[in-house]
Short mmCIF file of C-alpha atoms in Angstrom, two decimals:
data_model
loop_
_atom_site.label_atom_id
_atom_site.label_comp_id
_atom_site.label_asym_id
_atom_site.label_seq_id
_atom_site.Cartn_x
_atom_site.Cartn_y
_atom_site.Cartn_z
CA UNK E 28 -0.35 19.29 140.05
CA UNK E 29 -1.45 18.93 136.23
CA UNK E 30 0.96 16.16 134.68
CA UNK E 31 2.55 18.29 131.79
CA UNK E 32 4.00 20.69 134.81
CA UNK E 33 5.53 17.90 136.75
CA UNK E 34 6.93 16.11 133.20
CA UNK E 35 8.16 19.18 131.76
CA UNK E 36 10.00 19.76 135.62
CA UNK E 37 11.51 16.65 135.17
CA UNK E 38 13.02 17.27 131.82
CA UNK E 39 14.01 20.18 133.05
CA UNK E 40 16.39 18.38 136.18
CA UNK E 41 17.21 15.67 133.18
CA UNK E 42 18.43 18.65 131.32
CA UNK E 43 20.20 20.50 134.36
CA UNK E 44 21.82 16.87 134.68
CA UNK E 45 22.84 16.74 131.26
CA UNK E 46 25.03 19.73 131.17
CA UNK E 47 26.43 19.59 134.83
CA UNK E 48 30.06 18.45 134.67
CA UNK E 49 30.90 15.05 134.84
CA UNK E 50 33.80 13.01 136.18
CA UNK E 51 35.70 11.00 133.47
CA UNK E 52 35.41 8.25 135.97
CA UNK E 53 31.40 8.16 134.79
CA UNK E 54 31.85 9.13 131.12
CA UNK E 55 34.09 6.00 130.23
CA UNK E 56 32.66 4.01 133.34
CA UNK E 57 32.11 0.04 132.09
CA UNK E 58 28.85 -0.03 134.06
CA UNK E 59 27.21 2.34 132.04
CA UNK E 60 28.66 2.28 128.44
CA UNK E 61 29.43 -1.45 126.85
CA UNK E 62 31.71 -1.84 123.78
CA UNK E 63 28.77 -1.46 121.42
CA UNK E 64 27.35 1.81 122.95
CA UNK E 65 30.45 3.68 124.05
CA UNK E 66 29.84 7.56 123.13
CA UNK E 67 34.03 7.40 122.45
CA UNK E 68 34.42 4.93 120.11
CA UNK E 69 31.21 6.18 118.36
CA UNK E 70 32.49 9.19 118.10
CA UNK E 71 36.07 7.60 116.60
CA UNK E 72 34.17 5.97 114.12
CA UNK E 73 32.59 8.96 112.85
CA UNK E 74 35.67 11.20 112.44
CA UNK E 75 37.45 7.96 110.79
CA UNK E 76 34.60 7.78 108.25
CA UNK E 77 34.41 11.53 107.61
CA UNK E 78 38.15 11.32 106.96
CA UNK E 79 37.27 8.35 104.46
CA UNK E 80 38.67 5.60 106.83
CA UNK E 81 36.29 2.46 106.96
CA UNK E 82 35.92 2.59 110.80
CA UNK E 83 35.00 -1.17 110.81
CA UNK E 84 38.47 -2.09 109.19
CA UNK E 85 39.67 -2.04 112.79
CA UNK E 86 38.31 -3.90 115.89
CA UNK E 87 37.21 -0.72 118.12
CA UNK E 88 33.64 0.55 116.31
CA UNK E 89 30.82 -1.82 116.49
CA UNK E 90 28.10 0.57 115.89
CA UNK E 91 25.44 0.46 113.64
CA UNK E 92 25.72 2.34 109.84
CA UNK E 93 22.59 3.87 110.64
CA UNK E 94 24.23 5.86 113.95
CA UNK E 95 27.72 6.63 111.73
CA UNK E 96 25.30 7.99 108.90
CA UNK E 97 22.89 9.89 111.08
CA UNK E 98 25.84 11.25 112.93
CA UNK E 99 27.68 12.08 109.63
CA UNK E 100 25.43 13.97 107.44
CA UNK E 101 22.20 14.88 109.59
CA UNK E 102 23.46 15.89 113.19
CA UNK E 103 26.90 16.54 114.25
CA UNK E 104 28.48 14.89 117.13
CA UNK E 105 29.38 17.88 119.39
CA UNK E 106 28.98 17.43 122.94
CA UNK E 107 26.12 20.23 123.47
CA UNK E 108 24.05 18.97 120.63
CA UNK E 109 24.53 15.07 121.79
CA UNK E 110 23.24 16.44 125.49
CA UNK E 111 20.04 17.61 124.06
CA UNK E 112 19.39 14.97 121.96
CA UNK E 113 19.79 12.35 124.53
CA UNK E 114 17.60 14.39 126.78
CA UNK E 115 15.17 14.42 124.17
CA UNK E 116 15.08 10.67 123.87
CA UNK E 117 15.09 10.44 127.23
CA UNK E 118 11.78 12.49 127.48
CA UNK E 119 10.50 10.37 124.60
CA UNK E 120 10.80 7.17 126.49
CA UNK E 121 9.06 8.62 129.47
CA UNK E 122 6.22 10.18 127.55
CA UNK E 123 6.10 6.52 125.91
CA UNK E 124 5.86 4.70 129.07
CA UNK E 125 2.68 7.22 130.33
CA UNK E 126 1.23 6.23 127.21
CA UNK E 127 1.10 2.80 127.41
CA UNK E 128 0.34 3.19 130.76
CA UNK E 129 -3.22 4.98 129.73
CA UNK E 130 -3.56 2.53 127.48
CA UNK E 131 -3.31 -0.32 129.56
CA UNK E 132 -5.71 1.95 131.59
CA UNK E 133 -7.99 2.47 129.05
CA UNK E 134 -8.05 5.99 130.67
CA UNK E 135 -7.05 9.50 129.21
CA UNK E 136 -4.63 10.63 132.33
CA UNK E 137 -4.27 9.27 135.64
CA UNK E 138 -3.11 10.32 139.14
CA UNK E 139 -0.17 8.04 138.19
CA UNK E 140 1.25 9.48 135.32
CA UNK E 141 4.13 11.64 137.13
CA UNK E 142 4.71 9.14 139.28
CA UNK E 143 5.98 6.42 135.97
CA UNK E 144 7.51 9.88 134.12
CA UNK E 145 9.45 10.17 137.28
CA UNK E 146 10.80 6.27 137.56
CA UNK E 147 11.97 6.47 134.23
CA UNK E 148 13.81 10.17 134.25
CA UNK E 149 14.87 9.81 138.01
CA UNK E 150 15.69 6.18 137.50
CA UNK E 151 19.60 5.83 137.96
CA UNK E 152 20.31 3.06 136.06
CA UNK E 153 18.43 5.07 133.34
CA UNK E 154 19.84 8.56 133.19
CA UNK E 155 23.36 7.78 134.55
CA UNK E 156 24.04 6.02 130.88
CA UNK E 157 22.87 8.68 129.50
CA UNK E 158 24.62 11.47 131.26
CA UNK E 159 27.44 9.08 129.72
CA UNK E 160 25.83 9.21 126.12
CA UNK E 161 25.56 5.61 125.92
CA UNK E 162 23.64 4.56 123.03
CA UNK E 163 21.69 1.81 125.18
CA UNK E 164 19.29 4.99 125.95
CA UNK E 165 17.94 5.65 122.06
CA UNK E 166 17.73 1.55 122.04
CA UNK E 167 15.37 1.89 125.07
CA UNK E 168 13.93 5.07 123.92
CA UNK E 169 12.99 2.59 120.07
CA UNK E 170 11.61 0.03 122.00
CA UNK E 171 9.59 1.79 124.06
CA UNK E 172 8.39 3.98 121.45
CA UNK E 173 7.63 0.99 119.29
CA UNK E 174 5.95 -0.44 122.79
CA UNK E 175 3.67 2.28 122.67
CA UNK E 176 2.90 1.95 118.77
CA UNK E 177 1.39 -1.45 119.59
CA UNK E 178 -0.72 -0.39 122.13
CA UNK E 179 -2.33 1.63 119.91
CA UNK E 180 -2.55 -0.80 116.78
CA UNK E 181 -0.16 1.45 114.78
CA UNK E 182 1.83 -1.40 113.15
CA UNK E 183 3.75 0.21 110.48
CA UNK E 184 5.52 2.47 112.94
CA UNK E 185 5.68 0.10 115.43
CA UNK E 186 7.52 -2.38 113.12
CA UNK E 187 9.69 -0.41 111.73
CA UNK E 188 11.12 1.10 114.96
CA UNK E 189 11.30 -2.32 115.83
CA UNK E 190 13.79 -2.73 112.78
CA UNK E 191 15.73 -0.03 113.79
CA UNK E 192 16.17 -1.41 117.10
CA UNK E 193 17.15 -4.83 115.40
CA UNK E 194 20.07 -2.87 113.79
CA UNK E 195 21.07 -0.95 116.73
CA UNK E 196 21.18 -3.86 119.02
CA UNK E 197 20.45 -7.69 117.57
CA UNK E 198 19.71 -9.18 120.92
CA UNK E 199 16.42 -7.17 121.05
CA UNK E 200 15.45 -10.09 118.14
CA UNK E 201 13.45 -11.68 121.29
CA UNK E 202 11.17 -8.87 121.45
CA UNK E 203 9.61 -9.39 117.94
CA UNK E 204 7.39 -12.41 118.84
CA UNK E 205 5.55 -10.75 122.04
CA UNK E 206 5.14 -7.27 120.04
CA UNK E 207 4.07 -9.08 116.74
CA UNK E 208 0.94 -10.83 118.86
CA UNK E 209 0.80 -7.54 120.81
CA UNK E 210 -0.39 -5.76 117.70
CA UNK E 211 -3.13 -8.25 116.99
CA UNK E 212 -4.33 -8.22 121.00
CA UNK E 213 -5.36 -5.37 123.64
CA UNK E 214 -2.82 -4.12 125.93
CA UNK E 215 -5.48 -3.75 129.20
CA UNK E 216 -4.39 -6.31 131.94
CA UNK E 217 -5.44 -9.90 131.73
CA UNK E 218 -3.22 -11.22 134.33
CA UNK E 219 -6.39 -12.06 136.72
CA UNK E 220 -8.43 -13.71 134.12
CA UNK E 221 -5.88 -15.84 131.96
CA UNK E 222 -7.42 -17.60 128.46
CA UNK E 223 -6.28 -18.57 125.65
CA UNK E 224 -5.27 -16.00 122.55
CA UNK E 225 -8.34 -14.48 120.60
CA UNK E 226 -7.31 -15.65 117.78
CA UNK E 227 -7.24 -19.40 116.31
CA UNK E 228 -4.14 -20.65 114.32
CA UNK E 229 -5.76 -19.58 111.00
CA UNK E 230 -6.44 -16.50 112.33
CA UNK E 231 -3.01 -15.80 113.96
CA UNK E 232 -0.76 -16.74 111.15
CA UNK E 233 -3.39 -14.53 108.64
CA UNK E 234 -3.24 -11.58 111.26
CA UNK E 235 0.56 -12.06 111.96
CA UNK E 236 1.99 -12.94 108.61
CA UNK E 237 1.49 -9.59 107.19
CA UNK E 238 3.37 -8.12 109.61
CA UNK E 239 6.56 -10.60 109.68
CA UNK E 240 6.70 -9.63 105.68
CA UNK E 241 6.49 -5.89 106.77
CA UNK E 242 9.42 -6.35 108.62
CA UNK E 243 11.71 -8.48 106.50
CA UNK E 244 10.84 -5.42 104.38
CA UNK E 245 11.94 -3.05 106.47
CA UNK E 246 15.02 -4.93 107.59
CA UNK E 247 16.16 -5.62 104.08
CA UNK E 248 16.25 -1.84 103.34
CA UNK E 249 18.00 -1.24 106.30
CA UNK E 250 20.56 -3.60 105.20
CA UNK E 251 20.78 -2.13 101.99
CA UNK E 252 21.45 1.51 103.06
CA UNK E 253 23.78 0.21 105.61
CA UNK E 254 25.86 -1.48 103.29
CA UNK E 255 25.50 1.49 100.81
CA UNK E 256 26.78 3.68 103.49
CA UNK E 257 29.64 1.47 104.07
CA UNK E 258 30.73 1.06 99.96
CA UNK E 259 28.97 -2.14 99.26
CA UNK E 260 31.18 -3.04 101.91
CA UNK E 261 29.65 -6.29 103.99
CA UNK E 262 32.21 -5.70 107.01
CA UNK E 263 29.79 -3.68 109.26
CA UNK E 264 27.56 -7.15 109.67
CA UNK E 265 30.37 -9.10 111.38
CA UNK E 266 31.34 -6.23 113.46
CA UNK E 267 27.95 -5.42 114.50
CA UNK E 268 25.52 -8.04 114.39
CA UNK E 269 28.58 -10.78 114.71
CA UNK E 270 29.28 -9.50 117.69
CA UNK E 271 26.38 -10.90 119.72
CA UNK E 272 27.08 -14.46 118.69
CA UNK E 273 31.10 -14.06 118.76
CA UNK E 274 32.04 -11.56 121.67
CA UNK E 275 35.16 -10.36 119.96
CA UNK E 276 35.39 -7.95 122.88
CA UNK E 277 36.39 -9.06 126.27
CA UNK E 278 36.24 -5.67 127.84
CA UNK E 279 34.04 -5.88 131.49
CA UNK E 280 30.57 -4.99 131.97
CA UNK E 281 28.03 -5.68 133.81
CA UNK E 282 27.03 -8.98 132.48
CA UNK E 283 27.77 -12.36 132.62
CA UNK E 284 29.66 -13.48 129.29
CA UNK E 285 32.38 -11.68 129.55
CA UNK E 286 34.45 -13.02 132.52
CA UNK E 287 33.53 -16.43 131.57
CA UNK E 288 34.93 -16.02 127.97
CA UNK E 289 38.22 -14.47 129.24
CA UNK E 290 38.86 -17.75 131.33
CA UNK E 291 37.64 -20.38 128.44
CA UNK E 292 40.16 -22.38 126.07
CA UNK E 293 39.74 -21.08 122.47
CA UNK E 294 38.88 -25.24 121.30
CA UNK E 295 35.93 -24.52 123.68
CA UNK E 296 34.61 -21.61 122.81
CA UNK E 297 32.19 -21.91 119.55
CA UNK E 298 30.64 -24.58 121.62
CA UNK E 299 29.72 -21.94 124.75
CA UNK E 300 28.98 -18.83 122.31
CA UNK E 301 26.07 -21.23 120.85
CA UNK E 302 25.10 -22.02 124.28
CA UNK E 303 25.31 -18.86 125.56
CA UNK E 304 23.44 -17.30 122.70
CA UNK E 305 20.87 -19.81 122.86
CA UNK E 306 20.31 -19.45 126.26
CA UNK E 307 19.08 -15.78 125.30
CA UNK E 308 16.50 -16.84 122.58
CA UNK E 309 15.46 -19.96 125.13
CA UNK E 310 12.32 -17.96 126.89
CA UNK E 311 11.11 -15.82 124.05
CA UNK E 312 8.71 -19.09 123.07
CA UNK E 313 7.54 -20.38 126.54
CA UNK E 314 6.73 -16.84 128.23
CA UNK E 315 4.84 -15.43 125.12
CA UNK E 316 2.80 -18.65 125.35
CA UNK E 317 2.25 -18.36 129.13
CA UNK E 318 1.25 -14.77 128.79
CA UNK E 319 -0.58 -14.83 125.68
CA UNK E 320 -3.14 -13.40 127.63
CA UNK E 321 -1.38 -10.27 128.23
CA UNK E 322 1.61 -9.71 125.81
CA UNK E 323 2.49 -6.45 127.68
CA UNK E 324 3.02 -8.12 130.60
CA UNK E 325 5.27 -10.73 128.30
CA UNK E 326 6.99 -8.15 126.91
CA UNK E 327 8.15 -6.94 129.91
CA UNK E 328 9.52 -10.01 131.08
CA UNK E 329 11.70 -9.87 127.93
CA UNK E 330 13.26 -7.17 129.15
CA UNK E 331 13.87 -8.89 132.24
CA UNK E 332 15.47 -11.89 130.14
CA UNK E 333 17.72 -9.14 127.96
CA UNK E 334 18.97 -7.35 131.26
CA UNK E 335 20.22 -10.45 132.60
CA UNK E 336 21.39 -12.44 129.80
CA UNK E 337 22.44 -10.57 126.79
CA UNK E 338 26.40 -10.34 126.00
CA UNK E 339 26.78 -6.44 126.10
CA UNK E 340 24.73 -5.21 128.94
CA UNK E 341 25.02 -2.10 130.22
CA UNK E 342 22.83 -0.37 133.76
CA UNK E 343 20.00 1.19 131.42
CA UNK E 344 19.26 -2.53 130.53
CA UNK E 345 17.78 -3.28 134.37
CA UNK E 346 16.83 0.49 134.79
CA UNK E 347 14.01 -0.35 131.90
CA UNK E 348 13.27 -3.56 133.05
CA UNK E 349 12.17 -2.09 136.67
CA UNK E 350 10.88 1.05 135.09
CA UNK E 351 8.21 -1.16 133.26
CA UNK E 352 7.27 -2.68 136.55
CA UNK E 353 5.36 0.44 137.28
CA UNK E 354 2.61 -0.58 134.45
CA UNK E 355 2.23 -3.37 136.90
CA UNK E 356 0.74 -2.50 139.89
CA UNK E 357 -1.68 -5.32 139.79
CA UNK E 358 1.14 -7.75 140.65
CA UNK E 359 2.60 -6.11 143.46
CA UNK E 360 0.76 -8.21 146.17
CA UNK E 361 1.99 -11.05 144.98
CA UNK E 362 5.80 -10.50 144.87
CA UNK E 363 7.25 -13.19 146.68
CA UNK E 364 10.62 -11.74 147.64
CA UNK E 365 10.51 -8.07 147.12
CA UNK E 366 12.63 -6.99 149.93
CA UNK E 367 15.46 -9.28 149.42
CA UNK E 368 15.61 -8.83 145.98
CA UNK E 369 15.59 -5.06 146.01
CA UNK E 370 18.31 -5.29 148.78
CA UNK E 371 20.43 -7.26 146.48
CA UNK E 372 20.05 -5.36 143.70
CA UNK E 373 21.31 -2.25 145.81
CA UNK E 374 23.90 -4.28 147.43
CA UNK E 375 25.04 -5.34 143.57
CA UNK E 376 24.84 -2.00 142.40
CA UNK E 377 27.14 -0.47 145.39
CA UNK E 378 29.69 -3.43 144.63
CA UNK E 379 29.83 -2.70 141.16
CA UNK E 380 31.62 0.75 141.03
CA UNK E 381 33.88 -0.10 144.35
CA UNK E 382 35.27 -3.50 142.97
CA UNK E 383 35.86 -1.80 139.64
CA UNK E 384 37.74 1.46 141.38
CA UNK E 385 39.93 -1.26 143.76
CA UNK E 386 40.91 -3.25 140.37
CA UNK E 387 41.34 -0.61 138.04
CA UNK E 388 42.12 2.35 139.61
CA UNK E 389 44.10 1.31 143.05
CA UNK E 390 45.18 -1.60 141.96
CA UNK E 391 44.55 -3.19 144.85
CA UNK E 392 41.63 -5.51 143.27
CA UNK E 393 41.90 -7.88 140.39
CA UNK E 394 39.23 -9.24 137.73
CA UNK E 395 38.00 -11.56 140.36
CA UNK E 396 36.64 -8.72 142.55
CA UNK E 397 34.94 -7.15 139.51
CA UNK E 398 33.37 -10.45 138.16
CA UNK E 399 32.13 -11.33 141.96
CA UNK E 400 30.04 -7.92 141.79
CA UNK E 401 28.57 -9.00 138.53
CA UNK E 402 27.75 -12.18 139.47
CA UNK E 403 26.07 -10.73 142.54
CA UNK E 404 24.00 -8.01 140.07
CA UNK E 405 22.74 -10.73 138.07
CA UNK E 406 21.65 -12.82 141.02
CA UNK E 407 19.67 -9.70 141.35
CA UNK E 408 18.30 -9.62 138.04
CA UNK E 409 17.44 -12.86 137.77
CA UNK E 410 15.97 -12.99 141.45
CA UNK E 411 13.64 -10.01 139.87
CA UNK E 412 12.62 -11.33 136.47
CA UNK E 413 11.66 -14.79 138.49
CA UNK E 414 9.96 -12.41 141.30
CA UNK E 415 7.81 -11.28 138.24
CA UNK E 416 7.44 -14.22 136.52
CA UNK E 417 5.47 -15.48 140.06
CA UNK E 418 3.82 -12.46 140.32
CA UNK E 419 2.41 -12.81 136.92
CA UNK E 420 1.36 -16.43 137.56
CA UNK E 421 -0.17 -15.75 141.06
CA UNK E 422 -2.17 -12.97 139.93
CA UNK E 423 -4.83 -15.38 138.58
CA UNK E 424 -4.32 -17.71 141.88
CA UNK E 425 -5.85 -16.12 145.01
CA UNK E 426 -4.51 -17.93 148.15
CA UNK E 427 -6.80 -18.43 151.15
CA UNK E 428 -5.47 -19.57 154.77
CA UNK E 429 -1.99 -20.61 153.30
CA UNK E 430 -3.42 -22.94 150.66
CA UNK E 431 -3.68 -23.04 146.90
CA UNK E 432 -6.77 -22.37 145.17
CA UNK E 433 -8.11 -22.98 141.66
CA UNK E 434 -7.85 -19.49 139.76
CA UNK E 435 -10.81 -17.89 139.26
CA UNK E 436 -12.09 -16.50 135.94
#
């Protein structure tokens, strides 16, 4: 079947999906909406600003200025139009992924190219936050977008999505390095023949300099029209951005921080936030170096790093991580665990809603039930970014009879 039949079938079940009625239990469900991309409080903040409220005078909207002003003057926030424009992004992101996906090809379609739509559109972790209207899915929809920008040496665009995405959520700040060198390299596989990066230091910083002053640029208008949307007010920058490095919101999710920050003495704390948020920014350096032969392949394994570590996660931030697998296929002989790790990221995912329904809803739970399902989804997570960090490695390492041999160029 030709490719823009099956794609346009599939937004046609995303779209069925979007206007099907939904339990409340899956609108506000913590799984799939976090604090900083609840469609509720987004939509709170943008009647308080309409009314000429400050929404960030209060400790409830932690959205970006750029979602209350787009919201606010260029589309309303009705239900119906929300649907189709999270469909649409949805549809975005998938086309995205195909493209990079032909890129990394070097081929013009491919007998594959409904099969990735269809990971990405069909993908729960993906479309169930956005049947919720969580703002995680235009994040994923920018970065892939931007993604696919590289590939094709468009750096303006690329950059300045990648800005956008910086002020919607500032964890993705460990993306920047990989798609910087992305835009100076090729995004066809290299993971069998590892070398070093084309480019020399001289080269590199000339080549990459221009684009780190692109996007300071960008950023610093951002800023600007933020905080002219706000008043001249400054408040939206410790509500939003702050956020990531001071978790002034407790409420459970997915992740890891959150638990662990509820239980902590307050004289303890700064120390652990600057651990914690280190911990993030930790692997940017080390796997872009590893990978500098494929930066693709290195940007995928940040998203991999940002699904299991980042404060606010929500399920769309796995759901893209193992949607990029599919530009992988090269790696798949070489997963060391796959079994085991995809039965305990089913077995995390089937704990998650049940240990949240026995604390919240019977009562018969408490936060310790919820937490243990967390811990057990980012066992997952991290059992599948180190799955692919192997796979990555051992691509370049045939084995023969058991043993270890020198990779081959």
């Amino acid at each position: 079947m030709d490719f823009h039949y099956t794609f346009s079938a599939l937004v046609a079940a995303r779209a069925l999906l979007a206007f099907a009625p939904l339990p409340d239990a899956l609108k506000y469900s913590q799984q799939l909406s976090s604090p900083l991309t609840s469609y509720a409080r987004l939509k709170e903040g943008v009647y308080l600003f309409s009314h000429g409220i400050d929404p960030y005078s209060g400790g409830l909207f932690r959205h970006s200025p750029l979602l209350l002003s787009a919201f606010t003057t260029l589309l309303p926030l009705k239900d119906p139009i929300s649907k189709l424009l999270w469909t649409a992004c949805d549809a975005a992101a998938a086309w995205s992924l195909v493209k990079i996906w032909r890129l990394r090809q070097r081929v013009g379609k491919s007998s594959r190219d409904g099969l990735i739509a269809a990971l990405y559109l069909l993908n729960p972790y993906l479309f169930l936050p956005s049947l919720a209207l969580s703002t995680s899915s235009l994040e994923n929809t920018a970065l892939l977008v931007a993604v696919a920008f590289a590939c094709e040496r468009r750096s303006s665009a690329s950059i300045l999505l990648l800005a956008i995405l910086t002020h919607l959520s500032f964890s993705s700040i460990i993306y920047i390095l990989p798609i910087f060198l992305l835009l100076t390299s090729s995004p066809v596989s290299n993971l069998a023949s590892p070398r070093p990066f084309a480019l020399d230091f001289k080269g590199l910083r000339k080549a990459v300099l221009p684009l780190v002053g692109e996007y300071f640029a960008y950023t610093t208008v951002l800023t600007a029209a933020s905080t002219l949307v706000c008043g001249g007010s400054r408040a939206w920058v410790e509500k939003t951005w702050g956020s990531f490095f001071l978790l002034p919101d407790l409420t459970p999710n997915p992740g890891l921080w959150w638990y662990f920050f509820t239980e902590m003495f307050d004289h303890f704390r700064p120390f652990f936030l600057m651990v914690f948020s280190l911990h993030l920014l930790i692997y940017v350096l080390p796997i872009t170096i590893k990978f500098q032969h494929d930066l693709l392949y290195a940007t995928f394994l940040m998203a991999g790093v940002s699904a299991t570590f980042k404060p606010y996660p929500t399920l769309s931030d796995p759901g893209l991580f193992l949607s990029l697998w599919s530009l992988f296929p090269e790696t798949y002989s070489y997963l060391r665990h796959p079994i085991v790790t995809a039965l305990i990221h089913l077995h995390g995912s089937l704990l998650l809603p049940l240990f949240n329904h026995l604390w919240l809803a019977t009562g018969t739970g408490n936060a310790n039930f919820f937490y243990a399902s967390t811990l057990v989804f980012g066992i997952a997570n991290g059992a599948g970014l180190i799955d692919a960090i192997w796979a990555g490695l051992a691509t370049a390492i045939p084995v023969k009879d058991g043993d270890w041999d020198v990779g081959q160029e």
